[in-house]
A tleap script that builds the chain and sets N, CA, C and O, in Angstrom:
source leaprc.protein.ff14SB
mol = sequence {
  NMET ILE LEU THR GLU LEU ARG THR THR THR
  ARG GLU PHE ALA GLN ALA THR GLY TRP GLU
  PRO LYS PRO GLU GLY LEU CYS ARG GLY GLU
  ILE CYS VAL PRO ALA PRO GLY ALA VAL ASN
  ALA ASP GLY SER LEU ASP VAL ALA ILE ALA
  ALA ALA ARG LEU GLY MET PRO LEU VAL GLU
  ASP ALA ASP HIE GLY VAL TRP SER LEU GLY
  PRO ALA THR LEU SER GLY LYS SER LEU ASN
  THR ALA VAL ALA ALA ASP PRO GLU LEU MET
  ASN PHE ASP GLY SER PRO PHE ARG LEU SER
  SER LEU ARG GLY LYS LYS VAL ILE LEU VAL
  ALA TRP SER SER CTYR
}
set mol.1.N position { 4.654 -8.531 -18.612 }
set mol.1.CA position { 4.472 -9.348 -19.790 }
set mol.1.C position { 5.864 -9.782 -20.251 }
set mol.1.O position { 6.750 -8.949 -20.446 }
set mol.2.N position { 6.047 -11.089 -20.421 }
set mol.2.CA position { 7.315 -11.635 -20.887 }
set mol.2.C position { 7.171 -11.989 -22.365 }
set mol.2.O position { 6.213 -12.652 -22.763 }
set mol.3.N position { 8.127 -11.543 -23.171 }
set mol.3.CA position { 8.069 -11.737 -24.621 }
set mol.3.C position { 9.364 -12.349 -25.134 }
set mol.3.O position { 10.429 -12.160 -24.546 }
set mol.4.N position { 9.262 -13.082 -26.235 }
set mol.4.CA position { 10.465 -13.594 -26.889 }
set mol.4.C position { 10.815 -12.763 -28.111 }
set mol.4.O position { 11.895 -12.917 -28.680 }
set mol.5.N position { 9.907 -11.882 -28.519 }
set mol.5.CA position { 10.158 -10.938 -29.609 }
set mol.5.C position { 9.334 -9.682 -29.355 }
set mol.5.O position { 8.408 -9.691 -28.544 }
set mol.6.N position { 9.675 -8.606 -30.050 }
set mol.6.CA position { 9.005 -7.331 -29.811 }
set mol.6.C position { 7.784 -7.125 -30.701 }
set mol.6.O position { 7.403 -5.987 -30.978 }
set mol.7.N position { 7.183 -8.194 -31.141 }
set mol.7.CA position { 5.908 -8.154 -31.857 }
set mol.7.C position { 4.986 -9.148 -31.187 }
set mol.7.O position { 5.402 -10.244 -30.811 }
set mol.8.N position { 3.732 -8.760 -31.041 }
set mol.8.CA position { 2.729 -9.639 -30.463 }
set mol.8.C position { 1.394 -9.325 -31.110 }
set mol.8.O position { 1.283 -8.362 -31.869 }
set mol.9.N position { 0.395 -10.114 -30.822 }
set mol.9.CA position { -0.929 -9.816 -31.363 }
set mol.9.C position { -1.570 -8.734 -30.510 }
set mol.9.O position { -1.245 -8.582 -29.333 }
set mol.10.N position { -2.476 -7.992 -31.111 }
set mol.10.CA position { -3.170 -6.942 -30.362 }
set mol.10.C position { -3.987 -7.557 -29.230 }
set mol.10.O position { -4.139 -6.955 -28.167 }
set mol.11.N position { -4.508 -8.752 -29.461 }
set mol.11.CA position { -5.318 -9.434 -28.440 }
set mol.11.C position { -4.457 -9.796 -27.227 }
set mol.11.O position { -4.856 -9.545 -26.090 }
set mol.12.N position { -3.283 -10.383 -27.462 }
set mol.12.CA position { -2.388 -10.750 -26.362 }
set mol.12.C position { -1.938 -9.521 -25.583 }
set mol.12.O position { -1.858 -9.553 -24.355 }
set mol.13.N position { -1.643 -8.438 -26.297 }
set mol.13.CA position { -1.218 -7.201 -25.647 }
set mol.13.C position { -2.334 -6.672 -24.750 }
set mol.13.O position { -2.087 -6.279 -23.610 }
set mol.14.N position { -3.558 -6.663 -25.265 }
set mol.14.CA position { -4.703 -6.169 -24.493 }
set mol.14.C position { -4.949 -7.042 -23.263 }
set mol.14.O position { -5.230 -6.517 -22.186 }
set mol.15.N position { -4.849 -8.351 -23.404 }
set mol.15.CA position { -5.065 -9.255 -22.275 }
set mol.15.C position { -4.003 -9.082 -21.199 }
set mol.15.O position { -4.313 -9.130 -20.008 }
set mol.16.N position { -2.767 -8.883 -21.601 }
set mol.16.CA position { -1.663 -8.783 -20.647 }
set mol.16.C position { -1.560 -7.418 -19.984 }
set mol.16.O position { -1.145 -7.323 -18.828 }
set mol.17.N position { -1.932 -6.352 -20.703 }
set mol.17.CA position { -1.704 -5.001 -20.181 }
set mol.17.C position { -2.972 -4.226 -19.859 }
set mol.17.O position { -2.938 -3.280 -19.072 }
set mol.18.N position { -4.083 -4.616 -20.456 }
set mol.18.CA position { -5.316 -3.847 -20.279 }
set mol.18.C position { -5.458 -2.715 -21.277 }
set mol.18.O position { -6.479 -2.028 -21.281 }
set mol.19.N position { -4.451 -2.501 -22.132 }
set mol.19.CA position { -4.477 -1.446 -23.151 }
set mol.19.C position { -4.896 -2.060 -24.482 }
set mol.19.O position { -4.196 -2.906 -25.039 }
set mol.20.N position { -6.040 -1.624 -24.976 }
set mol.20.CA position { -6.589 -2.172 -26.208 }
set mol.20.C position { -6.280 -1.271 -27.394 }
set mol.20.O position { -6.635 -0.092 -27.378 }
set mol.21.N position { -5.630 -1.798 -28.418 }
set mol.21.CA position { -5.375 -1.007 -29.625 }
set mol.21.C position { -6.682 -0.709 -30.359 }
set mol.21.O position { -7.440 -1.619 -30.695 }
set mol.22.N position { -6.931 0.570 -30.601 }
set mol.22.CA position { -8.119 1.029 -31.333 }
set mol.22.C position { -7.648 2.028 -32.383 }
set mol.22.O position { -6.490 2.443 -32.357 }
set mol.23.N position { -8.531 2.424 -33.313 }
set mol.23.CA position { -8.126 3.404 -34.331 }
set mol.23.C position { -7.601 4.713 -33.738 }
set mol.23.O position { -6.732 5.349 -34.334 }
set mol.24.N position { -8.114 5.125 -32.576 }
set mol.24.CA position { -7.680 6.380 -31.964 }
set mol.24.C position { -6.395 6.243 -31.150 }
set mol.24.O position { -5.850 7.247 -30.693 }
set mol.25.N position { -5.907 5.025 -30.964 }
set mol.25.CA position { -4.663 4.807 -30.229 }
set mol.25.C position { -4.771 3.607 -29.316 }
set mol.25.O position { -5.569 2.703 -29.561 }
set mol.26.N position { -3.975 3.594 -28.272 }
set mol.26.CA position { -4.029 2.533 -27.271 }
set mol.26.C position { -4.933 3.016 -26.153 }
set mol.26.O position { -4.687 4.065 -25.557 }
set mol.27.N position { -5.981 2.254 -25.866 }
set mol.27.CA position { -7.016 2.722 -24.947 }
set mol.27.C position { -7.202 1.782 -23.768 }
set mol.27.O position { -7.117 0.560 -23.888 }
set mol.28.N position { -7.458 2.399 -22.630 }
set mol.28.CA position { -7.824 1.676 -21.407 }
set mol.28.C position { -9.021 2.414 -20.844 }
set mol.28.O position { -8.889 3.491 -20.263 }
set mol.29.N position { -10.185 1.823 -21.024 }
set mol.29.CA position { -11.403 2.518 -20.632 }
set mol.29.C position { -11.603 3.721 -21.534 }
set mol.29.O position { -11.589 3.593 -22.758 }
set mol.30.N position { -11.790 4.889 -20.936 }
set mol.30.CA position { -11.996 6.113 -21.712 }
set mol.30.C position { -10.694 6.840 -22.038 }
set mol.30.O position { -10.701 7.825 -22.777 }
set mol.31.N position { -9.591 6.366 -21.497 }
set mol.31.CA position { -8.295 7.010 -21.741 }
set mol.31.C position { -7.656 6.395 -22.979 }
set mol.31.O position { -7.480 5.179 -23.054 }
set mol.32.N position { -7.309 7.236 -23.947 }
set mol.32.CA position { -6.632 6.775 -25.161 }
set mol.32.C position { -5.345 7.576 -25.362 }
set mol.32.O position { -5.325 8.795 -25.191 }
set mol.33.N position { -4.293 6.883 -25.723 }
set mol.33.CA position { -2.997 7.505 -25.984 }
set mol.33.C position { -2.664 7.280 -27.456 }
set mol.33.O position { -2.601 6.135 -27.904 }
set mol.34.N position { -2.449 8.359 -28.218 }
set mol.34.CA position { -2.083 8.179 -29.628 }
set mol.34.C position { -0.796 7.355 -29.735 }
set mol.34.O position { 0.171 7.598 -29.012 }
set mol.35.N position { -0.799 6.387 -30.639 }
set mol.35.CA position { 0.374 5.528 -30.804 }
set mol.35.C position { 0.579 5.209 -32.272 }
set mol.35.O position { 0.450 4.055 -32.680 }
set mol.36.N position { 0.904 6.241 -33.086 }
set mol.36.CA position { 1.108 5.973 -34.511 }
set mol.36.C position { 2.241 4.978 -34.733 }
set mol.36.O position { 3.313 5.096 -34.139 }
set mol.37.N position { 1.992 4.005 -35.588 }
set mol.37.CA position { 2.996 3.006 -35.913 }
set mol.37.C position { 3.018 1.802 -34.995 }
set mol.37.O position { 3.757 0.851 -35.249 }
set mol.38.N position { 2.223 1.819 -33.930 }
set mol.38.CA position { 2.237 0.693 -32.994 }
set mol.38.C position { 1.580 -0.546 -33.592 }
set mol.38.O position { 2.058 -1.663 -33.394 }
set mol.39.N position { 0.477 -0.346 -34.327 }
set mol.39.CA position { -0.205 -1.480 -34.951 }
set mol.39.C position { 0.247 -1.572 -36.400 }
set mol.39.O position { 0.110 -0.615 -37.162 }
set mol.40.N position { 0.783 -2.718 -36.774 }
set mol.40.CA position { 1.292 -2.944 -38.128 }
set mol.40.C position { 0.167 -3.345 -39.076 }
set mol.40.O position { -0.924 -3.709 -38.637 }
set mol.41.N position { 0.436 -3.278 -40.370 }
set mol.41.CA position { -0.556 -3.607 -41.394 }
set mol.41.C position { -1.062 -5.042 -41.270 }
set mol.41.O position { -2.202 -5.331 -41.631 }
set mol.42.N position { -0.218 -5.942 -40.759 }
set mol.42.CA position { -0.638 -7.343 -40.613 }
set mol.42.C position { -1.427 -7.599 -39.328 }
set mol.42.O position { -1.803 -8.737 -39.045 }
set mol.43.N position { -1.678 -6.535 -38.547 }
set mol.43.CA position { -2.453 -6.667 -37.316 }
set mol.43.C position { -1.619 -6.929 -36.081 }
set mol.43.O position { -2.153 -6.964 -34.973 }
set mol.44.N position { -0.315 -7.113 -36.250 }
set mol.44.CA position { 0.551 -7.319 -35.086 }
set mol.44.C position { 0.848 -5.971 -34.431 }
set mol.44.O position { 0.648 -4.914 -35.030 }
set mol.45.N position { 1.321 -6.032 -33.212 }
set mol.45.CA position { 1.608 -4.815 -32.465 }
set mol.45.C position { 3.107 -4.722 -32.212 }
set mol.45.O position { 3.729 -5.699 -31.794 }
set mol.46.N position { 3.693 -3.547 -32.464 }
set mol.46.CA position { 5.105 -3.292 -32.191 }
set mol.46.C position { 5.213 -2.888 -30.718 }
set mol.46.O position { 4.851 -1.773 -30.342 }
set mol.47.N position { 5.706 -3.793 -29.905 }
set mol.47.CA position { 5.749 -3.590 -28.461 }
set mol.47.C position { 6.646 -2.415 -28.077 }
set mol.47.O position { 6.327 -1.688 -27.136 }
set mol.48.N position { 7.749 -2.214 -28.777 }
set mol.48.CA position { 8.663 -1.112 -28.452 }
set mol.48.C position { 7.976 0.239 -28.626 }
set mol.48.O position { 8.147 1.132 -27.796 }
set mol.49.N position { 7.206 0.394 -29.692 }
set mol.49.CA position { 6.495 1.659 -29.921 }
set mol.49.C position { 5.411 1.845 -28.869 }
set mol.49.O position { 5.272 2.929 -28.303 }
set mol.50.N position { 4.642 0.791 -28.607 }
set mol.50.CA position { 3.581 0.874 -27.600 }
set mol.50.C position { 4.167 1.212 -26.231 }
set mol.50.O position { 3.619 2.046 -25.510 }
set mol.51.N position { 5.269 0.574 -25.873 }
set mol.51.CA position { 5.910 0.825 -24.581 }
set mol.51.C position { 6.370 2.273 -24.469 }
set mol.51.O position { 6.190 2.906 -23.428 }
set mol.52.N position { 6.958 2.794 -25.530 }
set mol.52.CA position { 7.430 4.184 -25.516 }
set mol.52.C position { 6.271 5.157 -25.355 }
set mol.52.O position { 6.378 6.124 -24.601 }
set mol.53.N position { 5.175 4.917 -26.047 }
set mol.53.CA position { 4.026 5.823 -25.986 }
set mol.53.C position { 3.334 5.773 -24.624 }
set mol.53.O position { 2.820 6.789 -24.154 }
set mol.54.N position { 3.317 4.606 -23.989 }
set mol.54.CA position { 2.622 4.445 -22.710 }
set mol.54.C position { 3.533 4.613 -21.500 }
set mol.54.O position { 3.070 4.548 -20.361 }
set mol.55.N position { 4.818 4.829 -21.737 }
set mol.55.CA position { 5.752 4.977 -20.618 }
set mol.55.C position { 6.001 3.666 -19.891 }
set mol.55.O position { 6.274 3.659 -18.691 }
set mol.56.N position { 5.907 2.558 -20.615 }
set mol.56.CA position { 6.140 1.241 -20.014 }
set mol.56.C position { 7.629 0.901 -20.079 }
set mol.56.O position { 8.236 1.020 -21.143 }
set mol.57.N position { 8.225 0.486 -18.974 }
set mol.57.CA position { 9.621 0.054 -19.047 }
set mol.57.C position { 9.718 -1.245 -19.842 }
set mol.57.O position { 8.908 -2.153 -19.660 }
set mol.58.N position { 10.697 -1.325 -20.710 }
set mol.58.CA position { 10.923 -2.503 -21.544 }
set mol.58.C position { 12.382 -2.902 -21.373 }
set mol.58.O position { 13.285 -2.138 -21.716 }
set mol.59.N position { 12.612 -4.102 -20.840 }
set mol.59.CA position { 13.962 -4.541 -20.499 }
set mol.59.C position { 14.266 -5.851 -21.210 }
set mol.59.O position { 13.441 -6.764 -21.234 }
set mol.60.N position { 15.464 -5.935 -21.791 }
set mol.60.CA position { 15.881 -7.149 -22.490 }
set mol.60.C position { 16.836 -7.969 -21.625 }
set mol.60.O position { 17.751 -7.426 -21.005 }
set mol.61.N position { 16.614 -9.266 -21.592 }
set mol.61.CA position { 17.561 -10.208 -21.001 }
set mol.61.C position { 18.165 -10.975 -22.168 }
set mol.61.O position { 17.641 -12.011 -22.577 }
set mol.62.N position { 19.266 -10.465 -22.701 }
set mol.62.CA position { 19.883 -11.038 -23.901 }
set mol.62.C position { 20.367 -12.466 -23.675 }
set mol.62.O position { 20.343 -13.279 -24.599 }
set mol.63.N position { 20.804 -12.779 -22.459 }
set mol.63.CA position { 21.288 -14.132 -22.173 }
set mol.63.C position { 20.198 -15.187 -22.340 }
set mol.63.O position { 20.474 -16.319 -22.737 }
set mol.64.N position { 18.959 -14.805 -22.035 }
set mol.64.CA position { 17.848 -15.752 -22.112 }
set mol.64.C position { 16.936 -15.493 -23.309 }
set mol.64.O position { 15.992 -16.248 -23.540 }
set mol.65.N position { 17.203 -14.449 -24.060 }
set mol.65.CA position { 16.422 -14.153 -25.256 }
set mol.65.C position { 14.988 -13.746 -24.982 }
set mol.65.O position { 14.082 -14.089 -25.742 }
set mol.66.N position { 14.779 -13.008 -23.886 }
set mol.66.CA position { 13.424 -12.560 -23.548 }
set mol.66.C position { 13.411 -11.063 -23.254 }
set mol.66.O position { 14.437 -10.452 -22.954 }
set mol.67.N position { 12.219 -10.501 -23.352 }
set mol.67.CA position { 11.965 -9.104 -23.018 }
set mol.67.C position { 10.925 -9.079 -21.917 }
set mol.67.O position { 10.050 -9.944 -21.869 }
set mol.68.N position { 11.009 -8.104 -21.036 }
set mol.68.CA position { 10.017 -7.920 -19.986 }
set mol.68.C position { 9.401 -6.536 -20.143 }
set mol.68.O position { 10.111 -5.534 -20.225 }
set mol.69.N position { 8.084 -6.494 -20.184 }
set mol.69.CA position { 7.351 -5.239 -20.327 }
set mol.69.C position { 6.658 -4.936 -19.015 }
set mol.69.O position { 5.845 -5.727 -18.538 }
set mol.70.N position { 6.978 -3.786 -18.427 }
set mol.70.CA position { 6.386 -3.395 -17.154 }
set mol.70.C position { 5.098 -2.621 -17.344 }
set mol.70.O position { 4.670 -2.406 -18.478 }
set mol.71.N position { 4.469 -2.198 -16.254 }
set mol.71.CA position { 3.192 -1.494 -16.330 }
set mol.71.C position { 3.339 -0.074 -16.872 }
set mol.71.O position { 4.400 0.541 -16.770 }
set mol.72.N position { 2.251 0.428 -17.448 }
set mol.72.CA position { 2.234 1.791 -17.986 }
set mol.72.C position { 2.299 2.797 -16.850 }
set mol.72.O position { 1.685 2.602 -15.801 }
set mol.73.N position { 3.047 3.874 -17.063 }
set mol.73.CA position { 3.133 4.933 -16.065 }
set mol.73.C position { 2.465 6.209 -16.541 }
set mol.73.O position { 2.051 7.029 -15.721 }
set mol.74.N position { 2.353 6.393 -17.832 }
set mol.74.CA position { 1.825 7.597 -18.476 }
set mol.74.C position { 2.613 8.851 -18.144 }
set mol.74.O position { 2.476 9.868 -18.824 }
set mol.75.N position { 3.442 8.789 -17.099 }
set mol.75.CA position { 4.297 9.932 -16.791 }
set mol.75.C position { 5.678 9.731 -17.395 }
set mol.75.O position { 6.479 10.664 -17.455 }
set mol.76.N position { 5.953 8.513 -17.842 }
set mol.76.CA position { 7.253 8.215 -18.425 }
set mol.76.C position { 8.326 7.929 -17.395 }
set mol.76.O position { 9.484 7.711 -17.750 }
set mol.77.N position { 7.953 7.926 -16.113 }
set mol.77.CA position { 8.932 7.676 -15.061 }
set mol.77.C position { 8.812 6.229 -14.602 }
set mol.77.O position { 7.723 5.756 -14.276 }
set mol.78.N position { 9.921 5.550 -14.580 }
set mol.78.CA position { 9.929 4.173 -14.097 }
set mol.78.C position { 11.256 3.905 -13.410 }
set mol.78.O position { 12.254 4.582 -13.657 }
set mol.79.N position { 11.242 2.912 -12.551 }
set mol.79.CA position { 12.458 2.522 -11.852 }
set mol.79.C position { 13.403 1.867 -12.847 }
set mol.79.O position { 13.053 0.860 -13.463 }
set mol.80.N position { 14.580 2.419 -13.007 }
set mol.80.CA position { 15.516 1.837 -13.967 }
set mol.80.C position { 16.801 1.355 -13.316 }
set mol.80.O position { 17.743 0.972 -14.011 }
set mol.81.N position { 16.850 1.370 -11.986 }
set mol.81.CA position { 18.001 0.841 -11.273 }
set mol.81.C position { 17.544 0.307 -9.919 }
set mol.81.O position { 16.537 0.762 -9.377 }
set mol.82.N position { 18.261 -0.628 -9.391 }
set mol.82.CA position { 17.926 -1.186 -8.085 }
set mol.82.C position { 18.943 -0.747 -7.034 }
set mol.82.O position { 19.102 -1.411 -6.010 }
set mol.83.N position { 19.619 0.349 -7.279 }
set mol.83.CA position { 20.613 0.858 -6.351 }
set mol.83.C position { 19.914 1.730 -5.310 }
set mol.83.O position { 19.245 2.707 -5.648 }
set mol.84.N position { 20.077 1.366 -4.056 }
set mol.84.CA position { 19.441 2.121 -2.977 }
set mol.84.C position { 20.222 3.402 -2.695 }
set mol.84.O position { 21.409 3.504 -3.004 }
set mol.85.N position { 19.544 4.359 -2.113 }
set mol.85.CA position { 20.193 5.605 -1.709 }
set mol.85.C position { 21.201 5.303 -0.596 }
set mol.85.O position { 21.074 4.300 0.106 }
set mol.86.N position { 22.173 6.152 -0.442 }
set mol.86.CA position { 23.179 5.987 0.601 }
set mol.86.C position { 23.150 7.214 1.504 }
set mol.86.O position { 24.013 8.086 1.401 }
set mol.87.N position { 22.152 7.282 2.393 }
set mol.87.CA position { 22.051 8.472 3.240 }
set mol.87.C position { 23.160 8.514 4.290 }
set mol.87.O position { 23.685 7.487 4.720 }
set mol.88.N position { 23.485 9.721 4.676 }
set mol.88.CA position { 24.448 9.891 5.763 }
set mol.88.C position { 23.646 10.229 7.005 }
set mol.88.O position { 22.892 11.202 7.022 }
set mol.89.N position { 23.809 9.425 8.040 }
set mol.89.CA position { 23.085 9.601 9.296 }
set mol.89.C position { 24.079 9.946 10.397 }
set mol.89.O position { 25.291 9.847 10.206 }
set mol.90.N position { 23.562 10.345 11.535 }
set mol.90.CA position { 24.413 10.617 12.691 }
set mol.90.C position { 24.272 9.450 13.660 }
set mol.90.O position { 23.160 9.000 13.938 }
set mol.91.N position { 25.395 8.961 14.172 }
set mol.91.CA position { 25.302 7.886 15.154 }
set mol.91.C position { 25.139 8.491 16.549 }
set mol.91.O position { 24.984 9.705 16.685 }
set mol.92.N position { 25.173 7.649 17.584 }
set mol.92.CA position { 24.896 8.120 18.943 }
set mol.92.C position { 25.859 9.187 19.436 }
set mol.92.O position { 25.460 10.054 20.214 }
set mol.93.N position { 27.105 9.148 19.011 }
set mol.93.CA position { 28.058 10.161 19.474 }
set mol.93.C position { 28.127 11.377 18.553 }
set mol.93.O position { 28.964 12.257 18.753 }
set mol.94.N position { 27.250 11.433 17.538 }
set mol.94.CA position { 27.161 12.602 16.667 }
set mol.94.C position { 28.055 12.569 15.443 }
set mol.94.O position { 28.053 13.518 14.659 }
set mol.95.N position { 28.811 11.513 15.262 }
set mol.95.CA position { 29.662 11.445 14.072 }
set mol.95.C position { 28.872 10.863 12.894 }
set mol.95.O position { 27.952 10.069 13.089 }
set mol.96.N position { 29.238 11.266 11.667 }
set mol.96.CA position { 28.490 10.809 10.488 }
set mol.96.C position { 28.684 9.312 10.233 }
set mol.96.O position { 29.737 8.736 10.509 }
set mol.97.N position { 27.635 8.720 9.703 }
set mol.97.CA position { 27.629 7.284 9.441 }
set mol.97.C position { 26.888 7.027 8.138 }
set mol.97.O position { 25.789 7.546 7.937 }
set mol.98.N position { 27.476 6.232 7.250 }
set mol.98.CA position { 26.830 5.885 5.973 }
set mol.98.C position { 26.404 4.420 5.995 }
set mol.98.O position { 27.138 3.546 6.455 }
set mol.99.N position { 25.199 4.177 5.483 }
set mol.99.CA position { 24.704 2.806 5.412 }
set mol.99.C position { 25.595 1.924 4.543 }
set mol.99.O position { 25.689 0.719 4.775 }
set mol.100.N position { 26.242 2.511 3.552 }
set mol.100.CA position { 27.099 1.718 2.662 }
set mol.100.C position { 28.277 1.088 3.408 }
set mol.100.O position { 28.883 0.140 2.909 }
set mol.101.N position { 28.608 1.602 4.592 }
set mol.101.CA position { 29.702 1.005 5.365 }
set mol.101.C position { 29.324 -0.387 5.879 }
set mol.101.O position { 30.190 -1.133 6.336 }
set mol.102.N position { 28.045 -0.737 5.805 }
set mol.102.CA position { 27.579 -2.049 6.250 }
set mol.102.C position { 27.363 -3.013 5.097 }
set mol.102.O position { 26.801 -4.092 5.286 }
set mol.103.N position { 27.801 -2.637 3.911 }
set mol.103.CA position { 27.605 -3.484 2.731 }
set mol.103.C position { 28.150 -4.882 2.991 }
set mol.103.O position { 29.264 -5.050 3.487 }
set mol.104.N position { 27.341 -5.883 2.646 }
set mol.104.CA position { 27.732 -7.274 2.837 }
set mol.104.C position { 27.314 -7.842 4.183 }
set mol.104.O position { 27.512 -9.028 4.447 }
set mol.105.N position { 26.731 -6.996 5.043 }
set mol.105.CA position { 26.277 -7.453 6.361 }
set mol.105.C position { 24.759 -7.374 6.418 }
set mol.105.O position { 24.141 -6.593 5.694 }
set mol.106.N position { 24.167 -8.181 7.275 }
set mol.106.CA position { 22.722 -8.108 7.474 }
set mol.106.C position { 22.424 -6.874 8.318 }
set mol.106.O position { 23.102 -6.606 9.310 }
set mol.107.N position { 21.397 -6.126 7.906 }
set mol.107.CA position { 21.069 -4.868 8.574 }
set mol.107.C position { 19.567 -4.807 8.802 }
set mol.107.O position { 18.785 -5.201 7.937 }
set mol.108.N position { 19.171 -4.316 9.959 }
set mol.108.CA position { 17.762 -4.020 10.192 }
set mol.108.C position { 17.659 -2.517 10.407 }
set mol.108.O position { 18.417 -1.934 11.182 }
set mol.109.N position { 16.730 -1.911 9.726 }
set mol.109.CA position { 16.540 -0.470 9.804 }
set mol.109.C position { 15.209 -0.218 10.503 }
set mol.109.O position { 14.166 -0.674 10.034 }
set mol.110.N position { 15.237 0.494 11.604 }
set mol.110.CA position { 14.030 0.778 12.376 }
set mol.110.C position { 13.796 2.278 12.346 }
set mol.110.O position { 14.702 3.066 12.614 }
set mol.111.N position { 12.574 2.662 12.019 }
set mol.111.CA position { 12.212 4.085 12.013 }
set mol.111.C position { 11.107 4.305 13.039 }
set mol.111.O position { 10.266 3.432 13.251 }
set mol.112.N position { 11.113 5.458 13.667 }
set mol.112.CA position { 10.116 5.763 14.674 }
set mol.112.C position { 9.651 7.194 14.476 }
set mol.112.O position { 10.426 8.072 14.096 }
set mol.113.N position { 8.397 7.406 14.736 }
set mol.113.CA position { 7.843 8.748 14.667 }
set mol.113.C position { 6.818 8.895 15.773 }
set mol.113.O position { 6.157 7.925 16.143 }
set mol.114.N position { 6.681 10.104 16.304 }
set mol.114.CA position { 5.746 10.326 17.403 }
set mol.114.C position { 4.305 10.454 16.936 }
set mol.114.O position { 3.397 10.520 17.765 }
set mol.115.N position { 4.076 10.491 15.637 }
set mol.115.CA position { 2.694 10.598 15.153 }
set mol.115.C position { 2.380 9.556 14.144 }
set mol.115.O position { 1.260 9.505 13.636 }
savepdb mol mol.pdb
quit
């Protein structure tokens, strides 16, 4: 969900995320998560509070004046970096080799397993 401010209508939030604000909290089907303060007196929804309660990543692009709301995780775990791991592998002669040594070059990674 792309936003220009951190307030939206409950209807728009429900349509975009599948989480419907109800008196018992934010609900998707039979699952409800308590979210005190998420729904304001004027009926608008505070996206930052809802995102925190549902474990949704919320990222701001200040240069463009927009916010991006990712999917709910309920575990609170989300990808917050795009940095890949840098494993150390052994090359054919047995010496250590790091993938980062190929930075800036095109690389194809092939994996094989007998099962």
